[in-house]
């Protein structure tokens, strides 16, 4: 699979681990920045990843900021994006199974790299359940 990754300066703390786990899983990566801990604005990077997803340049997006909140809000402003802020593996699994989330958001000041890696593995290996959930997801798009 192809995965776009984006973060602000706070999310940059998690970036190395995120890229490593994606490489371990054999995924192709589109790196949308940022590339240092120099202060930047999370909406720019949430949008960059979201656009990669809606233009179908990638299968999924992963975004990080300090809390994961700002960058998930930014990604969700782009029509077609279902960004899920997940800090546990249950939420990560359900965001795929029930919500067909196409962007995973995490906060680098909330969780550590070990949990972030597990969340990514769970998110990327869980299929959408479809059925009644497909009707609800369709309503989101309306
Ligand atoms: C940056 O200090 C911080 O506000 C940002 O990374 C994020 O947590 C916003 O939601």
JSON list of C-alpha atoms and ligand atoms in Angstrom, two decimals:
[
{"chain": "A", "resi": 1, "resn": "UNK", "atom": "CA", "xyz": [0.00, 0.00, 0.00]},
{"chain": "A", "resi": 2, "resn": "UNK", "atom": "CA", "xyz": [0.92, 3.62, -0.37]},
{"chain": "A", "resi": 3, "resn": "UNK", "atom": "CA", "xyz": [0.67, 5.87, 2.72]},
{"chain": "A", "resi": 4, "resn": "UNK", "atom": "CA", "xyz": [1.07, 9.66, 2.98]},
{"chain": "A", "resi": 5, "resn": "UNK", "atom": "CA", "xyz": [2.58, 10.93, 6.23]},
{"chain": "A", "resi": 6, "resn": "UNK", "atom": "CA", "xyz": [2.40, 14.50, 7.52]},
{"chain": "A", "resi": 7, "resn": "UNK", "atom": "CA", "xyz": [3.08, 16.26, 10.80]},
{"chain": "A", "resi": 8, "resn": "UNK", "atom": "CA", "xyz": [3.85, 19.61, 12.38]},
{"chain": "A", "resi": 9, "resn": "UNK", "atom": "CA", "xyz": [6.94, 20.34, 14.50]},
{"chain": "A", "resi": 10, "resn": "UNK", "atom": "CA", "xyz": [5.36, 18.67, 17.57]},
{"chain": "A", "resi": 11, "resn": "UNK", "atom": "CA", "xyz": [4.33, 15.60, 15.62]},
{"chain": "A", "resi": 12, "resn": "UNK", "atom": "CA", "xyz": [7.84, 15.40, 14.19]},
{"chain": "A", "resi": 13, "resn": "UNK", "atom": "CA", "xyz": [8.84, 13.60, 17.44]},
{"chain": "A", "resi": 14, "resn": "UNK", "atom": "CA", "xyz": [6.89, 10.52, 16.26]},
{"chain": "A", "resi": 15, "resn": "UNK", "atom": "CA", "xyz": [7.82, 10.71, 12.62]},
{"chain": "A", "resi": 16, "resn": "UNK", "atom": "CA", "xyz": [10.91, 8.49, 12.68]},
{"chain": "A", "resi": 17, "resn": "UNK", "atom": "CA", "xyz": [8.92, 5.66, 14.31]},
{"chain": "A", "resi": 18, "resn": "UNK", "atom": "CA", "xyz": [6.00, 6.12, 11.94]},
{"chain": "A", "resi": 19, "resn": "UNK", "atom": "CA", "xyz": [8.25, 5.91, 8.88]},
{"chain": "A", "resi": 20, "resn": "UNK", "atom": "CA", "xyz": [10.09, 2.92, 10.32]},
{"chain": "A", "resi": 21, "resn": "UNK", "atom": "CA", "xyz": [6.96, 0.89, 11.01]},
{"chain": "A", "resi": 22, "resn": "UNK", "atom": "CA", "xyz": [5.61, 1.67, 7.54]},
{"chain": "A", "resi": 23, "resn": "UNK", "atom": "CA", "xyz": [8.89, 0.47, 6.02]},
{"chain": "A", "resi": 24, "resn": "UNK", "atom": "CA", "xyz": [8.79, -2.69, 8.17]},
{"chain": "A", "resi": 25, "resn": "UNK", "atom": "CA", "xyz": [5.28, -3.39, 6.86]},
{"chain": "A", "resi": 26, "resn": "UNK", "atom": "CA", "xyz": [6.49, -2.91, 3.29]},
{"chain": "A", "resi": 27, "resn": "UNK", "atom": "CA", "xyz": [4.43, 0.18, 2.47]},
{"chain": "A", "resi": 28, "resn": "UNK", "atom": "CA", "xyz": [5.41, 2.90, 0.05]},
{"chain": "A", "resi": 29, "resn": "UNK", "atom": "CA", "xyz": [5.61, 6.32, 1.75]},
{"chain": "A", "resi": 30, "resn": "UNK", "atom": "CA", "xyz": [4.76, 9.80, 0.49]},
{"chain": "A", "resi": 31, "resn": "UNK", "atom": "CA", "xyz": [6.42, 12.19, 2.93]},
{"chain": "A", "resi": 32, "resn": "UNK", "atom": "CA", "xyz": [4.40, 15.43, 3.11]},
{"chain": "A", "resi": 33, "resn": "UNK", "atom": "CA", "xyz": [6.63, 16.99, 5.82]},
{"chain": "A", "resi": 34, "resn": "UNK", "atom": "CA", "xyz": [7.44, 18.65, 8.03]},
{"chain": "A", "resi": 35, "resn": "UNK", "atom": "CA", "xyz": [11.11, 17.74, 8.08]},
{"chain": "A", "resi": 36, "resn": "UNK", "atom": "CA", "xyz": [12.37, 19.29, 11.32]},
{"chain": "A", "resi": 37, "resn": "UNK", "atom": "CA", "xyz": [11.22, 20.51, 14.72]},
{"chain": "A", "resi": 38, "resn": "UNK", "atom": "CA", "xyz": [11.13, 24.12, 13.49]},
{"chain": "A", "resi": 39, "resn": "UNK", "atom": "CA", "xyz": [7.71, 25.64, 14.25]},
{"chain": "A", "resi": 40, "resn": "UNK", "atom": "CA", "xyz": [5.14, 25.27, 11.44]},
{"chain": "A", "resi": 41, "resn": "UNK", "atom": "CA", "xyz": [1.34, 25.31, 11.15]},
{"chain": "A", "resi": 42, "resn": "UNK", "atom": "CA", "xyz": [-0.44, 21.94, 11.39]},
{"chain": "A", "resi": 43, "resn": "UNK", "atom": "CA", "xyz": [-3.29, 22.87, 8.95]},
{"chain": "A", "resi": 44, "resn": "UNK", "atom": "CA", "xyz": [-0.80, 22.96, 6.07]},
{"chain": "A", "resi": 45, "resn": "UNK", "atom": "CA", "xyz": [0.34, 19.40, 6.70]},
{"chain": "A", "resi": 46, "resn": "UNK", "atom": "CA", "xyz": [-3.10, 17.98, 7.49]},
{"chain": "A", "resi": 47, "resn": "UNK", "atom": "CA", "xyz": [-4.32, 19.40, 4.20]},
{"chain": "A", "resi": 48, "resn": "UNK", "atom": "CA", "xyz": [-1.33, 18.09, 2.22]},
{"chain": "A", "resi": 49, "resn": "UNK", "atom": "CA", "xyz": [-1.95, 14.53, 3.42]},
{"chain": "A", "resi": 50, "resn": "UNK", "atom": "CA", "xyz": [-5.72, 14.80, 2.97]},
{"chain": "A", "resi": 51, "resn": "UNK", "atom": "CA", "xyz": [-5.30, 15.93, -0.63]},
{"chain": "A", "resi": 52, "resn": "UNK", "atom": "CA", "xyz": [-3.05, 12.98, -1.39]},
{"chain": "A", "resi": 53, "resn": "UNK", "atom": "CA", "xyz": [-5.81, 10.70, -0.09]},
{"chain": "A", "resi": 54, "resn": "UNK", "atom": "CA", "xyz": [-8.77, 12.29, -1.90]},
{"chain": "A", "resi": 55, "resn": "UNK", "atom": "CA", "xyz": [-6.81, 12.49, -5.17]},
{"chain": "A", "resi": 56, "resn": "UNK", "atom": "CA", "xyz": [-6.16, 8.74, -4.72]},
{"chain": "A", "resi": 57, "resn": "UNK", "atom": "CA", "xyz": [-2.41, 9.24, -4.89]},
{"chain": "A", "resi": 58, "resn": "UNK", "atom": "CA", "xyz": [-2.23, 7.08, -1.75]},
{"chain": "A", "resi": 59, "resn": "UNK", "atom": "CA", "xyz": [-4.41, 4.50, 0.02]},
{"chain": "A", "resi": 60, "resn": "UNK", "atom": "CA", "xyz": [-4.21, 6.05, 3.50]},
{"chain": "A", "resi": 61, "resn": "UNK", "atom": "CA", "xyz": [-2.85, 9.05, 5.37]},
{"chain": "A", "resi": 62, "resn": "UNK", "atom": "CA", "xyz": [-1.19, 9.31, 8.78]},
{"chain": "A", "resi": 63, "resn": "UNK", "atom": "CA", "xyz": [-0.97, 12.71, 10.48]},
{"chain": "A", "resi": 64, "resn": "UNK", "atom": "CA", "xyz": [0.59, 13.77, 13.76]},
{"chain": "A", "resi": 65, "resn": "UNK", "atom": "CA", "xyz": [0.71, 16.96, 15.82]},
{"chain": "A", "resi": 66, "resn": "UNK", "atom": "CA", "xyz": [1.17, 17.51, 19.56]},
{"chain": "A", "resi": 67, "resn": "UNK", "atom": "CA", "xyz": [-2.30, 16.31, 20.50]},
{"chain": "A", "resi": 68, "resn": "UNK", "atom": "CA", "xyz": [-3.44, 14.99, 17.12]},
{"chain": "A", "resi": 69, "resn": "UNK", "atom": "CA", "xyz": [-6.48, 17.25, 17.47]},
{"chain": "A", "resi": 70, "resn": "UNK", "atom": "CA", "xyz": [-5.52, 20.19, 15.27]},
{"chain": "A", "resi": 71, "resn": "UNK", "atom": "CA", "xyz": [-4.19, 18.12, 12.43]},
{"chain": "A", "resi": 72, "resn": "UNK", "atom": "CA", "xyz": [-7.19, 15.76, 12.48]},
{"chain": "A", "resi": 73, "resn": "UNK", "atom": "CA", "xyz": [-9.55, 18.75, 12.33]},
{"chain": "A", "resi": 74, "resn": "UNK", "atom": "CA", "xyz": [-7.52, 20.11, 9.40]},
{"chain": "A", "resi": 75, "resn": "UNK", "atom": "CA", "xyz": [-7.63, 16.80, 7.51]},
{"chain": "A", "resi": 76, "resn": "UNK", "atom": "CA", "xyz": [-11.37, 16.43, 8.13]},
{"chain": "A", "resi": 77, "resn": "UNK", "atom": "CA", "xyz": [-12.05, 19.79, 6.46]},
{"chain": "A", "resi": 78, "resn": "UNK", "atom": "CA", "xyz": [-11.18, 18.21, 3.11]},
{"chain": "A", "resi": 79, "resn": "UNK", "atom": "CA", "xyz": [-14.30, 16.59, 1.58]},
{"chain": "A", "resi": 80, "resn": "UNK", "atom": "CA", "xyz": [-13.96, 12.82, 1.39]},
{"chain": "A", "resi": 81, "resn": "UNK", "atom": "CA", "xyz": [-11.66, 12.60, 4.38]},
{"chain": "A", "resi": 82, "resn": "UNK", "atom": "CA", "xyz": [-12.56, 10.54, 7.42]},
{"chain": "A", "resi": 83, "resn": "UNK", "atom": "CA", "xyz": [-9.71, 11.22, 9.81]},
{"chain": "A", "resi": 84, "resn": "UNK", "atom": "CA", "xyz": [-9.78, 9.32, 13.11]},
{"chain": "A", "resi": 85, "resn": "UNK", "atom": "CA", "xyz": [-7.83, 10.50, 16.13]},
{"chain": "A", "resi": 86, "resn": "UNK", "atom": "CA", "xyz": [-6.76, 7.28, 17.83]},
{"chain": "A", "resi": 87, "resn": "UNK", "atom": "CA", "xyz": [-4.69, 6.78, 20.95]},
{"chain": "A", "resi": 88, "resn": "UNK", "atom": "CA", "xyz": [-5.55, 3.12, 21.51]},
{"chain": "A", "resi": 89, "resn": "UNK", "atom": "CA", "xyz": [-5.70, 0.07, 19.28]},
{"chain": "A", "resi": 90, "resn": "UNK", "atom": "CA", "xyz": [-9.42, -0.55, 19.86]},
{"chain": "A", "resi": 91, "resn": "UNK", "atom": "CA", "xyz": [-10.28, 2.88, 18.42]},
{"chain": "A", "resi": 92, "resn": "UNK", "atom": "CA", "xyz": [-7.87, 2.31, 15.55]},
{"chain": "A", "resi": 93, "resn": "UNK", "atom": "CA", "xyz": [-9.55, -1.01, 14.70]},
{"chain": "A", "resi": 94, "resn": "UNK", "atom": "CA", "xyz": [-13.07, 0.39, 14.99]},
{"chain": "A", "resi": 95, "resn": "UNK", "atom": "CA", "xyz": [-12.23, 3.49, 12.95]},
{"chain": "A", "resi": 96, "resn": "UNK", "atom": "CA", "xyz": [-11.46, 1.20, 10.05]},
{"chain": "A", "resi": 97, "resn": "UNK", "atom": "CA", "xyz": [-14.13, -1.46, 10.65]},
{"chain": "A", "resi": 98, "resn": "UNK", "atom": "CA", "xyz": [-17.06, 0.90, 11.28]},
{"chain": "A", "resi": 99, "resn": "UNK", "atom": "CA", "xyz": [-16.05, 4.32, 9.94]},
{"chain": "A", "resi": 100, "resn": "UNK", "atom": "CA", "xyz": [-13.84, 3.33, 6.99]},
{"chain": "A", "resi": 101, "resn": "UNK", "atom": "CA", "xyz": [-11.38, 5.96, 8.20]},
{"chain": "A", "resi": 102, "resn": "UNK", "atom": "CA", "xyz": [-8.88, 6.92, 5.53]},
{"chain": "A", "resi": 103, "resn": "UNK", "atom": "CA", "xyz": [-6.60, 9.05, 7.71]},
{"chain": "A", "resi": 104, "resn": "UNK", "atom": "CA", "xyz": [-5.16, 8.11, 11.10]},
{"chain": "A", "resi": 105, "resn": "UNK", "atom": "CA", "xyz": [-4.28, 10.98, 13.45]},
{"chain": "A", "resi": 106, "resn": "UNK", "atom": "CA", "xyz": [-2.13, 10.70, 16.57]},
{"chain": "A", "resi": 107, "resn": "UNK", "atom": "CA", "xyz": [-0.69, 13.07, 19.15]},
{"chain": "A", "resi": 108, "resn": "UNK", "atom": "CA", "xyz": [3.01, 12.79, 19.86]},
{"chain": "A", "resi": 109, "resn": "UNK", "atom": "CA", "xyz": [2.53, 14.47, 23.25]},
{"chain": "A", "resi": 110, "resn": "UNK", "atom": "CA", "xyz": [-0.17, 11.97, 24.18]},
{"chain": "A", "resi": 111, "resn": "UNK", "atom": "CA", "xyz": [1.27, 8.55, 23.32]},
{"chain": "A", "resi": 112, "resn": "UNK", "atom": "CA", "xyz": [4.72, 7.05, 22.95]},
{"chain": "A", "resi": 113, "resn": "UNK", "atom": "CA", "xyz": [6.29, 5.44, 19.91]},
{"chain": "A", "resi": 114, "resn": "UNK", "atom": "CA", "xyz": [5.55, 1.83, 20.94]},
{"chain": "A", "resi": 115, "resn": "UNK", "atom": "CA", "xyz": [1.81, 2.39, 21.13]},
{"chain": "A", "resi": 116, "resn": "UNK", "atom": "CA", "xyz": [1.88, 4.54, 17.99]},
{"chain": "A", "resi": 117, "resn": "UNK", "atom": "CA", "xyz": [3.48, 1.65, 16.10]},
{"chain": "A", "resi": 118, "resn": "UNK", "atom": "CA", "xyz": [0.79, -0.80, 17.33]},
{"chain": "A", "resi": 119, "resn": "UNK", "atom": "CA", "xyz": [-1.96, 1.66, 16.40]},
{"chain": "A", "resi": 120, "resn": "UNK", "atom": "CA", "xyz": [-0.55, 2.00, 12.88]},
{"chain": "A", "resi": 121, "resn": "UNK", "atom": "CA", "xyz": [-0.29, -1.79, 12.45]},
{"chain": "A", "resi": 122, "resn": "UNK", "atom": "CA", "xyz": [-3.89, -2.20, 13.62]},
{"chain": "A", "resi": 123, "resn": "UNK", "atom": "CA", "xyz": [-5.24, 0.64, 11.47]},
{"chain": "A", "resi": 124, "resn": "UNK", "atom": "CA", "xyz": [-3.56, -0.57, 8.28]},
{"chain": "A", "resi": 125, "resn": "UNK", "atom": "CA", "xyz": [-4.51, -4.23, 8.69]},
{"chain": "A", "resi": 126, "resn": "UNK", "atom": "CA", "xyz": [-8.19, -3.80, 9.57]},
{"chain": "A", "resi": 127, "resn": "UNK", "atom": "CA", "xyz": [-10.75, -3.96, 6.75]},
{"chain": "A", "resi": 128, "resn": "UNK", "atom": "CA", "xyz": [-13.96, -1.93, 6.59]},
{"chain": "A", "resi": 129, "resn": "UNK", "atom": "CA", "xyz": [-16.93, -4.11, 7.66]},
{"chain": "A", "resi": 130, "resn": "UNK", "atom": "CA", "xyz": [-19.30, -2.54, 5.10]},
{"chain": "A", "resi": 131, "resn": "UNK", "atom": "CA", "xyz": [-22.99, -3.53, 5.44]},
{"chain": "A", "resi": 132, "resn": "UNK", "atom": "CA", "xyz": [-24.94, -1.19, 7.74]},
{"chain": "A", "resi": 133, "resn": "UNK", "atom": "CA", "xyz": [-21.77, 0.83, 8.30]},
{"chain": "A", "resi": 134, "resn": "UNK", "atom": "CA", "xyz": [-21.52, 1.59, 4.58]},
{"chain": "A", "resi": 135, "resn": "UNK", "atom": "CA", "xyz": [-24.91, 3.34, 4.71]},
{"chain": "A", "resi": 136, "resn": "UNK", "atom": "CA", "xyz": [-23.74, 5.50, 7.61]},
{"chain": "A", "resi": 137, "resn": "UNK", "atom": "CA", "xyz": [-20.45, 6.35, 5.96]},
{"chain": "A", "resi": 138, "resn": "UNK", "atom": "CA", "xyz": [-22.38, 7.30, 2.81]},
{"chain": "A", "resi": 139, "resn": "UNK", "atom": "CA", "xyz": [-24.43, 9.72, 4.93]},
{"chain": "A", "resi": 140, "resn": "UNK", "atom": "CA", "xyz": [-21.20, 11.34, 6.12]},
{"chain": "A", "resi": 141, "resn": "UNK", "atom": "CA", "xyz": [-20.29, 12.03, 2.51]},
{"chain": "A", "resi": 142, "resn": "UNK", "atom": "CA", "xyz": [-23.68, 13.67, 1.90]},
{"chain": "B", "resi": 1, "resn": "LIG", "atom": "C1", "xyz": [1.79, 22.95, 18.58]},
{"chain": "B", "resi": 1, "resn": "LIG", "atom": "O1", "xyz": [2.33, 23.54, 19.70]},
{"chain": "B", "resi": 1, "resn": "LIG", "atom": "C2", "xyz": [0.46, 22.28, 18.94]},
{"chain": "B", "resi": 1, "resn": "LIG", "atom": "O2", "xyz": [-0.48, 23.24, 19.21]},
{"chain": "B", "resi": 1, "resn": "LIG", "atom": "C3", "xyz": [0.01, 21.38, 17.81]},
{"chain": "B", "resi": 1, "resn": "LIG", "atom": "O3", "xyz": [1.00, 20.45, 17.53]},
{"chain": "B", "resi": 1, "resn": "LIG", "atom": "C4", "xyz": [-1.25, 20.58, 18.06]},
{"chain": "B", "resi": 1, "resn": "LIG", "atom": "O4", "xyz": [-1.21, 19.92, 19.28]},
{"chain": "B", "resi": 1, "resn": "LIG", "atom": "C5", "xyz": [-2.53, 21.26, 17.81]},
{"chain": "B", "resi": 1, "resn": "LIG", "atom": "O5", "xyz": [-3.61, 20.68, 17.88]}
]
